[in-house]
């Protein structure tokens, strides 16, 4: 508990987490509201469409998570932390827990705000949370944000440099996974097992197709299994990062 409290204080004593939280909220809520306000009459704004800014918000959350690690290496505060607490694994697990919890809260607040604002704009019954996939569209965003934070934390521990870590996580999530589909014959099969594709399948699977997040045809596993897979890959990457932290100099 002491380590968790220390990591929470370290996280919130810098400005970048506050700016990242604000940006994630504004992007997720703003894009959802903008889509609801500007959608043509022939397009029904459904629950999934209200989360059209979710991916942008996730990118900001990943930046927040990466900076939570890399700034400590940049300013050398990680050395003092490891001198006070020689158990490096415990330190990094505490940091990961605090950042992932914050990412979850950001995701839940922004998702329900985006849905609520869109509901007020459209006033349509199509936005009622009546089915399981509709609840997953909204309430599941916090889980995806928390998982994405684990990926960014792990990359931050491995790279230890802000620009490099941020570039890697954003380029992978936004570009690399999509480019995999261009590979002849095997591209679609590989894409099905990309971690962020699995996260999107968890959010959108089982629901109707939306303009911003089309449903993937014939997924290899179901929505909840996709979430488990997304977290399993993230945890495996985090374990590799923790081992590396223990072996390298601070």
PDB file of C-alpha atoms in Angstrom:
ATOM      1  CA  UNK A   1       0.000   0.000   0.000  1.00  0.00           C
ATOM      2  CA  UNK A   2       2.888   2.362   0.745  1.00  0.00           C
ATOM      3  CA  UNK A   3       4.359   1.830  -2.713  1.00  0.00           C
ATOM      4  CA  UNK A   4       0.976   2.468  -4.309  1.00  0.00           C
ATOM      5  CA  UNK A   5       0.628   5.722  -2.382  1.00  0.00           C
ATOM      6  CA  UNK A   6       4.138   6.805  -3.376  1.00  0.00           C
ATOM      7  CA  UNK A   7       3.531   6.060  -7.048  1.00  0.00           C
ATOM      8  CA  UNK A   8       0.218   7.904  -6.931  1.00  0.00           C
ATOM      9  CA  UNK A   9       1.901  10.984  -5.473  1.00  0.00           C
ATOM     10  CA  UNK A  10       4.725  10.844  -8.020  1.00  0.00           C
ATOM     11  CA  UNK A  11       2.253  10.547 -10.876  1.00  0.00           C
ATOM     12  CA  UNK A  12       0.083  13.485  -9.886  1.00  0.00           C
ATOM     13  CA  UNK A  13       2.859  15.895  -8.907  1.00  0.00           C
ATOM     14  CA  UNK A  14       3.731  16.473 -12.579  1.00  0.00           C
ATOM     15  CA  UNK A  15       1.649  18.342 -15.121  1.00  0.00           C
ATOM     16  CA  UNK A  16       1.698  15.841 -17.974  1.00  0.00           C
ATOM     17  CA  UNK A  17      -0.816  13.364 -16.443  1.00  0.00           C
ATOM     18  CA  UNK A  18      -3.315  16.173 -15.859  1.00  0.00           C
ATOM     19  CA  UNK A  19      -2.993  17.406 -19.432  1.00  0.00           C
ATOM     20  CA  UNK A  20      -3.243  13.856 -20.753  1.00  0.00           C
ATOM     21  CA  UNK A  21      -6.362  13.162 -18.719  1.00  0.00           C
ATOM     22  CA  UNK A  22      -7.978  16.351 -19.995  1.00  0.00           C
ATOM     23  CA  UNK A  23      -7.003  15.588 -23.605  1.00  0.00           C
ATOM     24  CA  UNK A  24      -8.282  11.999 -23.414  1.00  0.00           C
ATOM     25  CA  UNK A  25     -11.620  13.164 -22.050  1.00  0.00           C
ATOM     26  CA  UNK A  26     -11.993  15.937 -24.612  1.00  0.00           C
ATOM     27  CA  UNK A  27     -11.087  13.725 -27.563  1.00  0.00           C
ATOM     28  CA  UNK A  28     -13.336  10.833 -26.578  1.00  0.00           C
ATOM     29  CA  UNK A  29     -16.307  12.990 -25.624  1.00  0.00           C
ATOM     30  CA  UNK A  30     -15.743  15.617 -28.314  1.00  0.00           C
ATOM     31  CA  UNK A  31     -15.540  13.238 -31.271  1.00  0.00           C
ATOM     32  CA  UNK A  32     -18.534  11.255 -30.069  1.00  0.00           C
ATOM     33  CA  UNK A  33     -20.613  14.412 -29.682  1.00  0.00           C
ATOM     34  CA  UNK A  34     -19.382  15.779 -33.016  1.00  0.00           C
ATOM     35  CA  UNK A  35     -20.376  12.599 -34.812  1.00  0.00           C
ATOM     36  CA  UNK A  36     -23.819  12.658 -33.192  1.00  0.00           C
ATOM     37  CA  UNK A  37     -24.326  16.319 -34.075  1.00  0.00           C
ATOM     38  CA  UNK A  38     -23.201  16.108 -37.711  1.00  0.00           C
ATOM     39  CA  UNK A  39     -24.423  12.663 -38.767  1.00  0.00           C
ATOM     40  CA  UNK A  40     -26.787  12.795 -41.783  1.00  0.00           C
ATOM     41  CA  UNK A  41     -30.414  11.919 -41.176  1.00  0.00           C
ATOM     42  CA  UNK A  42     -30.112   8.677 -43.143  1.00  0.00           C
ATOM     43  CA  UNK A  43     -27.437   7.421 -40.706  1.00  0.00           C
ATOM     44  CA  UNK A  44     -28.695   6.141 -37.359  1.00  0.00           C
ATOM     45  CA  UNK A  45     -26.319   7.112 -34.563  1.00  0.00           C
ATOM     46  CA  UNK A  46     -26.004   3.979 -32.431  1.00  0.00           C
ATOM     47  CA  UNK A  47     -24.143   3.317 -29.203  1.00  0.00           C
ATOM     48  CA  UNK A  48     -20.952   2.213 -30.943  1.00  0.00           C
ATOM     49  CA  UNK A  49     -20.806   5.454 -32.920  1.00  0.00           C
ATOM     50  CA  UNK A  50     -20.803   7.510 -29.714  1.00  0.00           C
ATOM     51  CA  UNK A  51     -17.400   5.999 -28.929  1.00  0.00           C
ATOM     52  CA  UNK A  52     -15.847   7.115 -32.234  1.00  0.00           C
ATOM     53  CA  UNK A  53     -13.226   9.115 -30.332  1.00  0.00           C
ATOM     54  CA  UNK A  54     -12.235   6.191 -28.148  1.00  0.00           C
ATOM     55  CA  UNK A  55      -9.155   5.271 -30.151  1.00  0.00           C
ATOM     56  CA  UNK A  56      -7.804   8.817 -30.008  1.00  0.00           C
ATOM     57  CA  UNK A  57      -8.397   8.905 -26.270  1.00  0.00           C
ATOM     58  CA  UNK A  58      -6.587   5.586 -25.943  1.00  0.00           C
ATOM     59  CA  UNK A  59      -3.548   7.026 -27.725  1.00  0.00           C
ATOM     60  CA  UNK A  60      -3.376   9.841 -25.168  1.00  0.00           C
ATOM     61  CA  UNK A  61      -3.703   7.361 -22.302  1.00  0.00           C
ATOM     62  CA  UNK A  62      -0.804   5.370 -23.750  1.00  0.00           C
ATOM     63  CA  UNK A  63       1.268   8.545 -23.896  1.00  0.00           C
ATOM     64  CA  UNK A  64       0.428   9.159 -20.233  1.00  0.00           C
ATOM     65  CA  UNK A  65       1.482   5.618 -19.299  1.00  0.00           C
ATOM     66  CA  UNK A  66       4.736   5.750 -21.253  1.00  0.00           C
ATOM     67  CA  UNK A  67       5.661   9.110 -19.707  1.00  0.00           C
ATOM     68  CA  UNK A  68       4.985   7.752 -16.217  1.00  0.00           C
ATOM     69  CA  UNK A  69       8.050   5.540 -16.719  1.00  0.00           C
ATOM     70  CA  UNK A  70      10.307   7.407 -19.111  1.00  0.00           C
ATOM     71  CA  UNK A  71      10.255  10.733 -17.253  1.00  0.00           C
ATOM     72  CA  UNK A  72      11.663   8.990 -14.179  1.00  0.00           C
ATOM     73  CA  UNK A  73      14.565   7.681 -16.222  1.00  0.00           C
ATOM     74  CA  UNK A  74      15.008  11.056 -17.902  1.00  0.00           C
ATOM     75  CA  UNK A  75      15.325  13.004 -14.644  1.00  0.00           C
ATOM     76  CA  UNK A  76      17.044  10.239 -12.703  1.00  0.00           C
ATOM     77  CA  UNK A  77      14.388   9.941  -9.996  1.00  0.00           C
ATOM     78  CA  UNK A  78      14.137   6.212 -10.653  1.00  0.00           C
ATOM     79  CA  UNK A  79      17.601   5.750  -9.140  1.00  0.00           C
ATOM     80  CA  UNK A  80      16.485   7.264  -5.827  1.00  0.00           C
ATOM     81  CA  UNK A  81      13.377   5.086  -5.895  1.00  0.00           C
ATOM     82  CA  UNK A  82      15.390   1.904  -6.431  1.00  0.00           C
ATOM     83  CA  UNK A  83      17.820   2.901  -3.667  1.00  0.00           C
ATOM     84  CA  UNK A  84      14.913   3.368  -1.249  1.00  0.00           C
ATOM     85  CA  UNK A  85      13.137   0.217  -2.428  1.00  0.00           C
ATOM     86  CA  UNK A  86      15.621  -2.347  -3.813  1.00  0.00           C
ATOM     87  CA  UNK A  87      12.785  -4.591  -5.004  1.00  0.00           C
ATOM     88  CA  UNK A  88      12.481  -3.169  -8.509  1.00  0.00           C
ATOM     89  CA  UNK A  89       9.699  -5.548  -9.486  1.00  0.00           C
ATOM     90  CA  UNK A  90       7.508  -4.323  -6.628  1.00  0.00           C
ATOM     91  CA  UNK A  91       8.141  -0.699  -7.602  1.00  0.00           C
ATOM     92  CA  UNK A  92       7.217  -1.218 -11.225  1.00  0.00           C
ATOM     93  CA  UNK A  93       4.188  -3.337 -10.365  1.00  0.00           C
ATOM     94  CA  UNK A  94       2.945  -0.574  -8.066  1.00  0.00           C
ATOM     95  CA  UNK A  95       3.470   1.997 -10.811  1.00  0.00           C
ATOM     96  CA  UNK A  96       1.685  -0.237 -13.305  1.00  0.00           C
ATOM     97  CA  UNK A  97      -1.244  -0.740 -10.954  1.00  0.00           C
ATOM     98  CA  UNK A  98      -1.677   2.983 -10.322  1.00  0.00           C
ATOM     99  CA  UNK A  99      -1.429   3.945 -13.992  1.00  0.00           C
ATOM    100  CA  UNK A 100      -3.714   1.127 -15.165  1.00  0.00           C
ATOM    101  CA  UNK A 101      -6.308   2.070 -12.533  1.00  0.00           C
ATOM    102  CA  UNK A 102      -6.166   5.696 -13.646  1.00  0.00           C
ATOM    103  CA  UNK A 103      -6.527   4.630 -17.291  1.00  0.00           C
ATOM    104  CA  UNK A 104      -9.586   2.561 -16.368  1.00  0.00           C
ATOM    105  CA  UNK A 105     -11.216   5.519 -14.616  1.00  0.00           C
ATOM    106  CA  UNK A 106     -10.461   7.837 -17.538  1.00  0.00           C
ATOM    107  CA  UNK A 107     -11.957   5.327 -19.949  1.00  0.00           C
ATOM    108  CA  UNK A 108     -15.152   4.812 -17.962  1.00  0.00           C
ATOM    109  CA  UNK A 109     -15.769   8.513 -17.376  1.00  0.00           C
ATOM    110  CA  UNK A 110     -15.047   9.514 -20.969  1.00  0.00           C
ATOM    111  CA  UNK A 111     -17.099   6.645 -22.440  1.00  0.00           C
ATOM    112  CA  UNK A 112     -20.220   7.372 -20.401  1.00  0.00           C
ATOM    113  CA  UNK A 113     -19.841  11.115 -20.951  1.00  0.00           C
ATOM    114  CA  UNK A 114     -19.537  10.575 -24.706  1.00  0.00           C
ATOM    115  CA  UNK A 115     -22.627   8.373 -24.669  1.00  0.00           C
ATOM    116  CA  UNK A 116     -24.576  10.788 -22.445  1.00  0.00           C
ATOM    117  CA  UNK A 117     -23.754  13.885 -24.492  1.00  0.00           C
ATOM    118  CA  UNK A 118     -24.610  12.069 -27.726  1.00  0.00           C
ATOM    119  CA  UNK A 119     -27.899  10.919 -26.204  1.00  0.00           C
ATOM    120  CA  UNK A 120     -28.792  14.505 -25.305  1.00  0.00           C
ATOM    121  CA  UNK A 121     -27.904  15.691 -28.814  1.00  0.00           C
ATOM    122  CA  UNK A 122     -29.854  13.051 -30.734  1.00  0.00           C
ATOM    123  CA  UNK A 123     -32.553  12.166 -28.228  1.00  0.00           C
ATOM    124  CA  UNK A 124     -32.875   8.893 -30.107  1.00  0.00           C
ATOM    125  CA  UNK A 125     -33.961   5.581 -28.658  1.00  0.00           C
ATOM    126  CA  UNK A 126     -31.181   3.947 -30.697  1.00  0.00           C
ATOM    127  CA  UNK A 127     -28.760   5.033 -27.969  1.00  0.00           C
ATOM    128  CA  UNK A 128     -30.532   3.161 -25.185  1.00  0.00           C
ATOM    129  CA  UNK A 129     -28.284   0.620 -23.478  1.00  0.00           C
ATOM    130  CA  UNK A 130     -30.568  -2.359 -23.972  1.00  0.00           C
ATOM    131  CA  UNK A 131     -28.258  -5.139 -25.146  1.00  0.00           C
ATOM    132  CA  UNK A 132     -25.060  -6.697 -23.847  1.00  0.00           C
ATOM    133  CA  UNK A 133     -22.947  -5.505 -26.771  1.00  0.00           C
ATOM    134  CA  UNK A 134     -24.165  -1.940 -26.176  1.00  0.00           C
ATOM    135  CA  UNK A 135     -23.037  -2.024 -22.568  1.00  0.00           C
ATOM    136  CA  UNK A 136     -19.738  -3.495 -23.747  1.00  0.00           C
ATOM    137  CA  UNK A 137     -19.332  -0.629 -26.248  1.00  0.00           C
ATOM    138  CA  UNK A 138     -19.455   1.876 -23.400  1.00  0.00           C
ATOM    139  CA  UNK A 139     -18.415   0.203 -20.139  1.00  0.00           C
ATOM    140  CA  UNK A 140     -15.717  -1.836 -21.874  1.00  0.00           C
ATOM    141  CA  UNK A 141     -13.714   1.215 -22.896  1.00  0.00           C
ATOM    142  CA  UNK A 142     -12.188   1.532 -19.430  1.00  0.00           C
ATOM    143  CA  UNK A 143     -10.917  -2.046 -19.611  1.00  0.00           C
ATOM    144  CA  UNK A 144      -9.324  -1.412 -23.001  1.00  0.00           C
ATOM    145  CA  UNK A 145      -7.703   1.793 -21.733  1.00  0.00           C
ATOM    146  CA  UNK A 146      -6.277  -0.101 -18.755  1.00  0.00           C
ATOM    147  CA  UNK A 147      -4.890  -2.818 -21.008  1.00  0.00           C
ATOM    148  CA  UNK A 148      -3.412  -0.262 -23.403  1.00  0.00           C
ATOM    149  CA  UNK A 149      -1.705   1.424 -20.449  1.00  0.00           C
ATOM    150  CA  UNK A 150       0.038  -1.878 -19.622  1.00  0.00           C
ATOM    151  CA  UNK A 151       1.430  -2.049 -23.161  1.00  0.00           C
ATOM    152  CA  UNK A 152       2.729   1.517 -22.952  1.00  0.00           C
ATOM    153  CA  UNK A 153       4.222   0.956 -19.501  1.00  0.00           C
ATOM    154  CA  UNK A 154       6.061  -2.130 -20.708  1.00  0.00           C
ATOM    155  CA  UNK A 155       7.435  -0.326 -23.767  1.00  0.00           C
ATOM    156  CA  UNK A 156       8.462   2.588 -21.555  1.00  0.00           C
ATOM    157  CA  UNK A 157      10.401   0.226 -19.277  1.00  0.00           C
ATOM    158  CA  UNK A 158      12.130  -1.389 -22.241  1.00  0.00           C
ATOM    159  CA  UNK A 159      12.970   1.773 -24.192  1.00  0.00           C
ATOM    160  CA  UNK A 160      13.378   4.222 -21.262  1.00  0.00           C
ATOM    161  CA  UNK A 161      13.201   7.203 -23.616  1.00  0.00           C
ATOM    162  CA  UNK A 162      10.027   9.257 -24.043  1.00  0.00           C
ATOM    163  CA  UNK A 163      10.039   9.964 -27.766  1.00  0.00           C
ATOM    164  CA  UNK A 164      10.998   6.407 -28.677  1.00  0.00           C
ATOM    165  CA  UNK A 165       8.443   4.760 -26.408  1.00  0.00           C
ATOM    166  CA  UNK A 166       5.598   7.053 -27.464  1.00  0.00           C
ATOM    167  CA  UNK A 167       6.435   6.613 -31.141  1.00  0.00           C
ATOM    168  CA  UNK A 168       6.490   2.829 -30.838  1.00  0.00           C
ATOM    169  CA  UNK A 169       3.147   2.444 -29.091  1.00  0.00           C
ATOM    170  CA  UNK A 170       1.311   4.929 -31.305  1.00  0.00           C
ATOM    171  CA  UNK A 171       2.760   3.696 -34.593  1.00  0.00           C
ATOM    172  CA  UNK A 172       1.997   0.096 -33.658  1.00  0.00           C
ATOM    173  CA  UNK A 173      -1.589   0.729 -32.584  1.00  0.00           C
ATOM    174  CA  UNK A 174      -2.493   3.129 -35.398  1.00  0.00           C
ATOM    175  CA  UNK A 175      -0.421   1.927 -38.342  1.00  0.00           C
ATOM    176  CA  UNK A 176       1.417  -1.377 -38.049  1.00  0.00           C
ATOM    177  CA  UNK A 177      -1.591  -3.547 -37.240  1.00  0.00           C
ATOM    178  CA  UNK A 178      -3.559  -2.079 -40.149  1.00  0.00           C
ATOM    179  CA  UNK A 179      -0.666  -2.569 -42.573  1.00  0.00           C
ATOM    180  CA  UNK A 180      -0.484  -6.254 -41.656  1.00  0.00           C
ATOM    181  CA  UNK A 181      -3.729  -6.747 -43.589  1.00  0.00           C
ATOM    182  CA  UNK A 182      -1.918  -5.814 -46.807  1.00  0.00           C
ATOM    183  CA  UNK A 183       0.183  -8.982 -46.665  1.00  0.00           C
ATOM    184  CA  UNK A 184      -1.008 -11.380 -49.381  1.00  0.00           C
ATOM    185  CA  UNK A 185      -2.911 -14.518 -48.279  1.00  0.00           C
ATOM    186  CA  UNK A 186      -1.902 -14.404 -44.612  1.00  0.00           C
ATOM    187  CA  UNK A 187      -2.527 -10.737 -43.791  1.00  0.00           C
ATOM    188  CA  UNK A 188      -6.101 -11.092 -42.555  1.00  0.00           C
ATOM    189  CA  UNK A 189      -5.266 -14.161 -40.479  1.00  0.00           C
ATOM    190  CA  UNK A 190      -2.368 -12.390 -38.771  1.00  0.00           C
ATOM    191  CA  UNK A 191      -4.461  -9.269 -38.227  1.00  0.00           C
ATOM    192  CA  UNK A 192      -7.079 -11.307 -36.360  1.00  0.00           C
ATOM    193  CA  UNK A 193      -4.448 -11.991 -33.667  1.00  0.00           C
ATOM    194  CA  UNK A 194      -3.066  -8.487 -33.364  1.00  0.00           C
ATOM    195  CA  UNK A 195      -3.658  -7.277 -29.778  1.00  0.00           C
ATOM    196  CA  UNK A 196      -5.380  -3.981 -30.533  1.00  0.00           C
ATOM    197  CA  UNK A 197      -7.518  -5.633 -33.197  1.00  0.00           C
ATOM    198  CA  UNK A 198      -8.635  -8.005 -30.431  1.00  0.00           C
ATOM    199  CA  UNK A 199      -9.413  -5.042 -28.180  1.00  0.00           C
ATOM    200  CA  UNK A 200     -11.547  -3.477 -30.909  1.00  0.00           C
ATOM    201  CA  UNK A 201     -13.291  -6.812 -31.436  1.00  0.00           C
ATOM    202  CA  UNK A 202     -14.156  -6.855 -27.737  1.00  0.00           C
ATOM    203  CA  UNK A 203     -15.722  -3.398 -27.960  1.00  0.00           C
ATOM    204  CA  UNK A 204     -17.522  -3.828 -31.266  1.00  0.00           C
ATOM    205  CA  UNK A 205     -18.050  -7.584 -31.556  1.00  0.00           C
ATOM    206  CA  UNK A 206     -21.613  -8.836 -31.578  1.00  0.00           C
ATOM    207  CA  UNK A 207     -23.056  -5.446 -32.475  1.00  0.00           C
ATOM    208  CA  UNK A 208     -24.082  -3.738 -35.687  1.00  0.00           C
ATOM    209  CA  UNK A 209     -21.548  -2.209 -38.024  1.00  0.00           C
ATOM    210  CA  UNK A 210     -20.707   1.437 -37.330  1.00  0.00           C
ATOM    211  CA  UNK A 211     -19.129   3.974 -39.719  1.00  0.00           C
ATOM    212  CA  UNK A 212     -16.135   4.553 -37.433  1.00  0.00           C
ATOM    213  CA  UNK A 213     -15.505   0.955 -36.313  1.00  0.00           C
ATOM    214  CA  UNK A 214     -16.719  -1.694 -38.767  1.00  0.00           C
ATOM    215  CA  UNK A 215     -17.420  -5.118 -37.400  1.00  0.00           C
ATOM    216  CA  UNK A 216     -14.801  -7.708 -38.318  1.00  0.00           C
ATOM    217  CA  UNK A 217     -16.095 -10.708 -40.288  1.00  0.00           C
ATOM    218  CA  UNK A 218     -15.855 -14.149 -38.741  1.00  0.00           C
ATOM    219  CA  UNK A 219     -13.604 -13.413 -35.744  1.00  0.00           C
ATOM    220  CA  UNK A 220     -11.506 -16.350 -34.517  1.00  0.00           C
ATOM    221  CA  UNK A 221     -12.635 -15.868 -30.909  1.00  0.00           C
ATOM    222  CA  UNK A 222     -15.502 -14.098 -29.185  1.00  0.00           C
ATOM    223  CA  UNK A 223     -15.531 -10.617 -27.612  1.00  0.00           C
ATOM    224  CA  UNK A 224     -14.667 -11.605 -24.041  1.00  0.00           C
ATOM    225  CA  UNK A 225     -12.034 -14.091 -25.162  1.00  0.00           C
ATOM    226  CA  UNK A 226     -10.583 -11.265 -27.264  1.00  0.00           C
ATOM    227  CA  UNK A 227     -10.313  -9.099 -24.141  1.00  0.00           C
ATOM    228  CA  UNK A 228      -8.545 -11.915 -22.276  1.00  0.00           C
ATOM    229  CA  UNK A 229      -6.143 -12.312 -25.188  1.00  0.00           C
ATOM    230  CA  UNK A 230      -5.503  -8.550 -25.281  1.00  0.00           C
ATOM    231  CA  UNK A 231      -4.611  -8.526 -21.584  1.00  0.00           C
ATOM    232  CA  UNK A 232      -2.589 -11.754 -21.829  1.00  0.00           C
ATOM    233  CA  UNK A 233      -0.297 -10.286 -24.486  1.00  0.00           C
ATOM    234  CA  UNK A 234       0.039  -7.072 -22.477  1.00  0.00           C
ATOM    235  CA  UNK A 235       0.895  -8.931 -19.278  1.00  0.00           C
ATOM    236  CA  UNK A 236       3.446 -11.079 -21.133  1.00  0.00           C
ATOM    237  CA  UNK A 237       5.099  -7.935 -22.494  1.00  0.00           C
ATOM    238  CA  UNK A 238       5.061  -6.420 -19.005  1.00  0.00           C
ATOM    239  CA  UNK A 239       6.754  -9.514 -17.563  1.00  0.00           C
ATOM    240  CA  UNK A 240       9.539  -9.217 -20.146  1.00  0.00           C
ATOM    241  CA  UNK A 241       9.903  -5.537 -19.242  1.00  0.00           C
ATOM    242  CA  UNK A 242      10.081  -6.305 -15.501  1.00  0.00           C
ATOM    243  CA  UNK A 243      12.812  -8.886 -16.077  1.00  0.00           C
ATOM    244  CA  UNK A 244      14.733  -6.359 -18.152  1.00  0.00           C
ATOM    245  CA  UNK A 245      14.390  -3.684 -15.448  1.00  0.00           C
ATOM    246  CA  UNK A 246      15.862  -6.057 -12.890  1.00  0.00           C
ATOM    247  CA  UNK A 247      18.860  -6.922 -15.064  1.00  0.00           C
ATOM    248  CA  UNK A 248      19.779  -3.458 -16.361  1.00  0.00           C
ATOM    249  CA  UNK A 249      21.298  -0.536 -14.523  1.00  0.00           C
ATOM    250  CA  UNK A 250      18.881   2.207 -13.557  1.00  0.00           C
TER     251      UNK A 250
END
